[in-house]
Amino acid sequence: MTRQVRAAGIWGLGMAVPERILTNADLERMVDTTDEWITTRTGIKERRIAAEDEATSDLATRAGKLALREAGVAAEDLDLVIVATVTPDMNFPATACIVQMRLGATNAAVFDLSAGCSGFVYALDIAARTVESGAYHRVLVIGADVLSRITDWTDRSTCVLFGDGAGAAVVGPVEHGRGLLATDLGAVGAEGHFLTLPAGGSRKPASLETVEGKEHYIHMQGNEVYKFAVRVMGETVQRALKKCDLAPEDMDVFVPHQANIRIIDAACKRLGISRDKVFVNVHAYGNTSAASVPMALYEAFREGRIDDGDIVALVGFGAGLTWASAILRWGR
Ligand code: UT7
């Protein structure tokens, strides 16, 4: 939808990753793979892996604190905290409740949002709408995942792809014409079975059988998700741009979900945008799920790639299967 009422945008960004680095060479010693295969098929060279005592809320809290500091907002002034994640600390309470406590965001309503790797952009859209409507003034949006906990480290087709991390943004009112200009969210539930964590929910509660059957790990038909991603990324960005009367050539910075360099290249080709406008950090972190887009946005901004007034496009795709894109004019 296009935005009409009060404008909402990003006031500050944050990110957090675990210290431990797992390289492709490390993976060569764990499963039947090679640095050459991983690099050419995905673009990934290394990823971060959470320590044993490090959970999603720990990374989310660190990223959230940094975003609050950058935005100049006190935790107690937050009205809402949304944590997008598929790896909550536990089934309930929501990870957002744990983050709220850790930050001291005592006046905030809180909830988790599950939209896989599209989660951050989904949450950003909702956050902006609450600000635009005047209902809320300061919202903390976090995308955080510790996929290493649900990765089958004996399955070479998935374990080389993922990493852990968190990214955060404080959303608040901005000058008219800035902030979120348009978004486009959606899902194809009928294709959801291509990327699942089958057990541990009400359909298949945890049992000896589900553990033995490795049903508490990511199950993915990578090539199907690949096809979906290449198709929807271009389409959703085109739709979002159209809603705010912009064209692909108007984009200054393109920040796509960092799943696979080949998917990013294919999306750029479909959109007809040159690689120098695209921010890529997949080589350093792998696919960090809901954290991927905000981590890339954070690094793009820190590296001086985004200037005031720039048109920035964010796009994610993932479990659901979902997609989400957002077009912003940078600045407050
Ligand atoms: O955030 C959303 C989450 N998911 C994604 O973004 C995943 C999207 N999909 C992809 O990125 C790609 O499909 C993959 C990177 C997962 C796989 O790349 P691909 O080019 O689609 O490879 P493939 O699955 O068609 O496998 C090609 C071959 C197979 O061998 P055979 O059957 O041709 O002999 C695999 O067994 O590569 C083999 N293979 C590997 N070889 C070495 C699969 N994984 C590995 C590996 N190392 N780690």
XYZ file of N, CA and C and ligand atoms in Angstrom, residues 31-34 37-38 41-42 117 155-158 160-162 195 220-227 229 257 259-260 262-263 287 289 317-319, ligand 1:
156
model
N 31.358 -32.148 6.740
C 30.521 -32.876 5.779
C 31.250 -32.976 4.438
N 30.655 -33.758 3.517
C 31.268 -33.962 2.210
C 30.985 -32.747 1.319
N 31.795 -31.707 1.492
C 31.619 -30.490 0.698
C 32.976 -29.855 0.437
N 32.967 -28.801 -0.381
C 34.224 -28.089 -0.651
C 33.972 -26.582 -0.613
N 32.599 -25.529 -3.962
C 31.160 -25.732 -4.196
C 30.361 -24.636 -3.487
N 30.685 -24.419 -2.228
C 29.898 -23.445 -1.450
C 30.046 -22.041 -2.057
N 28.295 -21.912 -5.638
C 26.839 -22.095 -5.611
C 26.112 -21.061 -4.771
N 26.823 -20.452 -3.801
C 26.112 -19.564 -2.863
C 26.784 -18.206 -2.641
N 12.496 -15.517 6.450
C 13.498 -14.499 6.094
C 12.853 -13.191 5.638
N 23.700 -32.649 7.274
C 23.042 -32.481 5.976
C 23.755 -31.390 5.174
N 24.585 -31.795 4.229
C 25.401 -30.812 3.497
C 24.566 -29.871 2.636
N 23.332 -30.316 2.305
C 22.528 -29.464 1.419
C 21.956 -28.242 2.153
N 21.957 -28.262 3.480
C 21.469 -27.088 4.217
C 22.516 -26.470 5.148
N 25.551 -25.740 5.064
C 26.556 -24.779 4.584
C 25.957 -23.384 4.374
N 24.627 -23.297 4.450
C 23.959 -22.065 4.016
C 23.726 -21.027 5.108
N 23.555 -21.498 6.355
C 22.982 -20.616 7.366
C 23.983 -20.083 8.389
N 9.841 -25.511 2.686
C 10.786 -25.034 3.708
C 10.089 -25.068 5.067
N 14.404 -28.534 3.708
C 14.256 -27.576 2.599
C 14.496 -28.230 1.252
N 13.615 -27.899 0.317
C 13.874 -28.249 -1.086
C 14.478 -27.004 -1.723
N 15.797 -26.939 -1.634
C 16.523 -25.727 -2.007
C 16.213 -25.216 -3.402
N 16.136 -26.130 -4.373
C 15.923 -25.675 -5.751
C 14.545 -25.061 -5.949
N 13.537 -25.556 -5.187
C 12.189 -24.974 -5.287
C 12.172 -23.571 -4.680
N 12.847 -23.420 -3.531
C 12.908 -22.098 -2.898
C 13.676 -21.135 -3.813
N 14.691 -21.662 -4.452
C 15.506 -20.873 -5.393
C 14.628 -20.298 -6.511
N 13.812 -21.179 -7.103
C 12.953 -20.742 -8.217
C 11.955 -19.681 -7.749
N 12.282 -17.678 -5.189
C 12.993 -16.444 -4.850
C 13.275 -15.604 -6.089
N 17.600 -9.760 0.628
C 17.869 -10.870 1.550
C 19.133 -11.585 1.090
N 20.700 -14.596 0.856
C 20.599 -16.052 0.917
C 21.625 -16.705 0.007
N 21.802 -16.118 -1.162
C 22.612 -16.758 -2.184
C 22.956 -15.698 -3.230
N 23.761 -15.978 -6.209
C 23.165 -16.240 -7.530
C 21.719 -15.734 -7.585
N 21.014 -15.848 -6.441
C 19.635 -15.335 -6.395
C 19.669 -13.807 -6.490
N 23.242 -17.051 5.235
C 21.827 -16.684 5.324
C 21.422 -16.641 6.799
N 18.522 -15.542 7.937
C 17.064 -15.554 8.075
C 16.515 -14.144 8.327
N 12.565 -12.893 1.095
C 11.711 -14.032 0.743
C 12.085 -15.161 1.684
N 11.156 -16.067 1.931
C 11.531 -17.168 2.812
C 10.363 -18.047 3.202
N 10.527 -18.730 4.336
C 9.540 -19.713 4.790
C 8.154 -19.107 4.747
O 16.102 -17.817 2.945
C 15.378 -18.749 2.236
C 16.040 -20.066 2.493
N 16.497 -20.821 1.401
C 17.209 -20.428 0.336
O 17.455 -19.297 0.063
C 17.729 -21.528 -0.535
C 17.560 -21.275 -1.989
N 18.244 -22.306 -2.755
C 19.582 -22.259 -3.005
O 20.262 -21.329 -2.627
C 20.178 -23.380 -3.824
O 19.144 -24.195 -4.343
C 21.192 -24.259 -3.013
C 22.434 -23.452 -2.716
C 20.532 -24.750 -1.744
C 21.600 -25.465 -3.857
O 22.145 -25.058 -5.081
P 21.693 -25.769 -6.435
O 22.505 -25.181 -7.510
O 20.188 -25.634 -6.521
O 22.159 -27.249 -6.195
P 21.276 -28.572 -6.165
O 20.439 -28.623 -4.938
O 20.599 -28.725 -7.483
O 22.415 -29.667 -6.020
C 23.389 -29.861 -7.027
C 24.332 -30.951 -6.567
C 23.658 -32.203 -6.051
O 24.387 -33.300 -6.501
P 23.891 -34.178 -7.743
O 22.540 -34.703 -7.351
O 23.824 -33.217 -8.905
O 24.947 -35.215 -7.877
C 23.810 -32.104 -4.546
O 23.854 -33.369 -3.930
O 25.154 -30.478 -5.494
C 25.135 -31.420 -4.422
N 25.293 -30.695 -3.177
C 26.503 -30.417 -2.643
N 27.755 -30.702 -3.046
C 28.776 -30.271 -2.295
C 24.337 -30.164 -2.380
N 24.906 -29.547 -1.330
C 26.248 -29.683 -1.467
C 27.359 -29.265 -0.715
N 28.578 -29.569 -1.169
N 27.223 -28.546 0.424
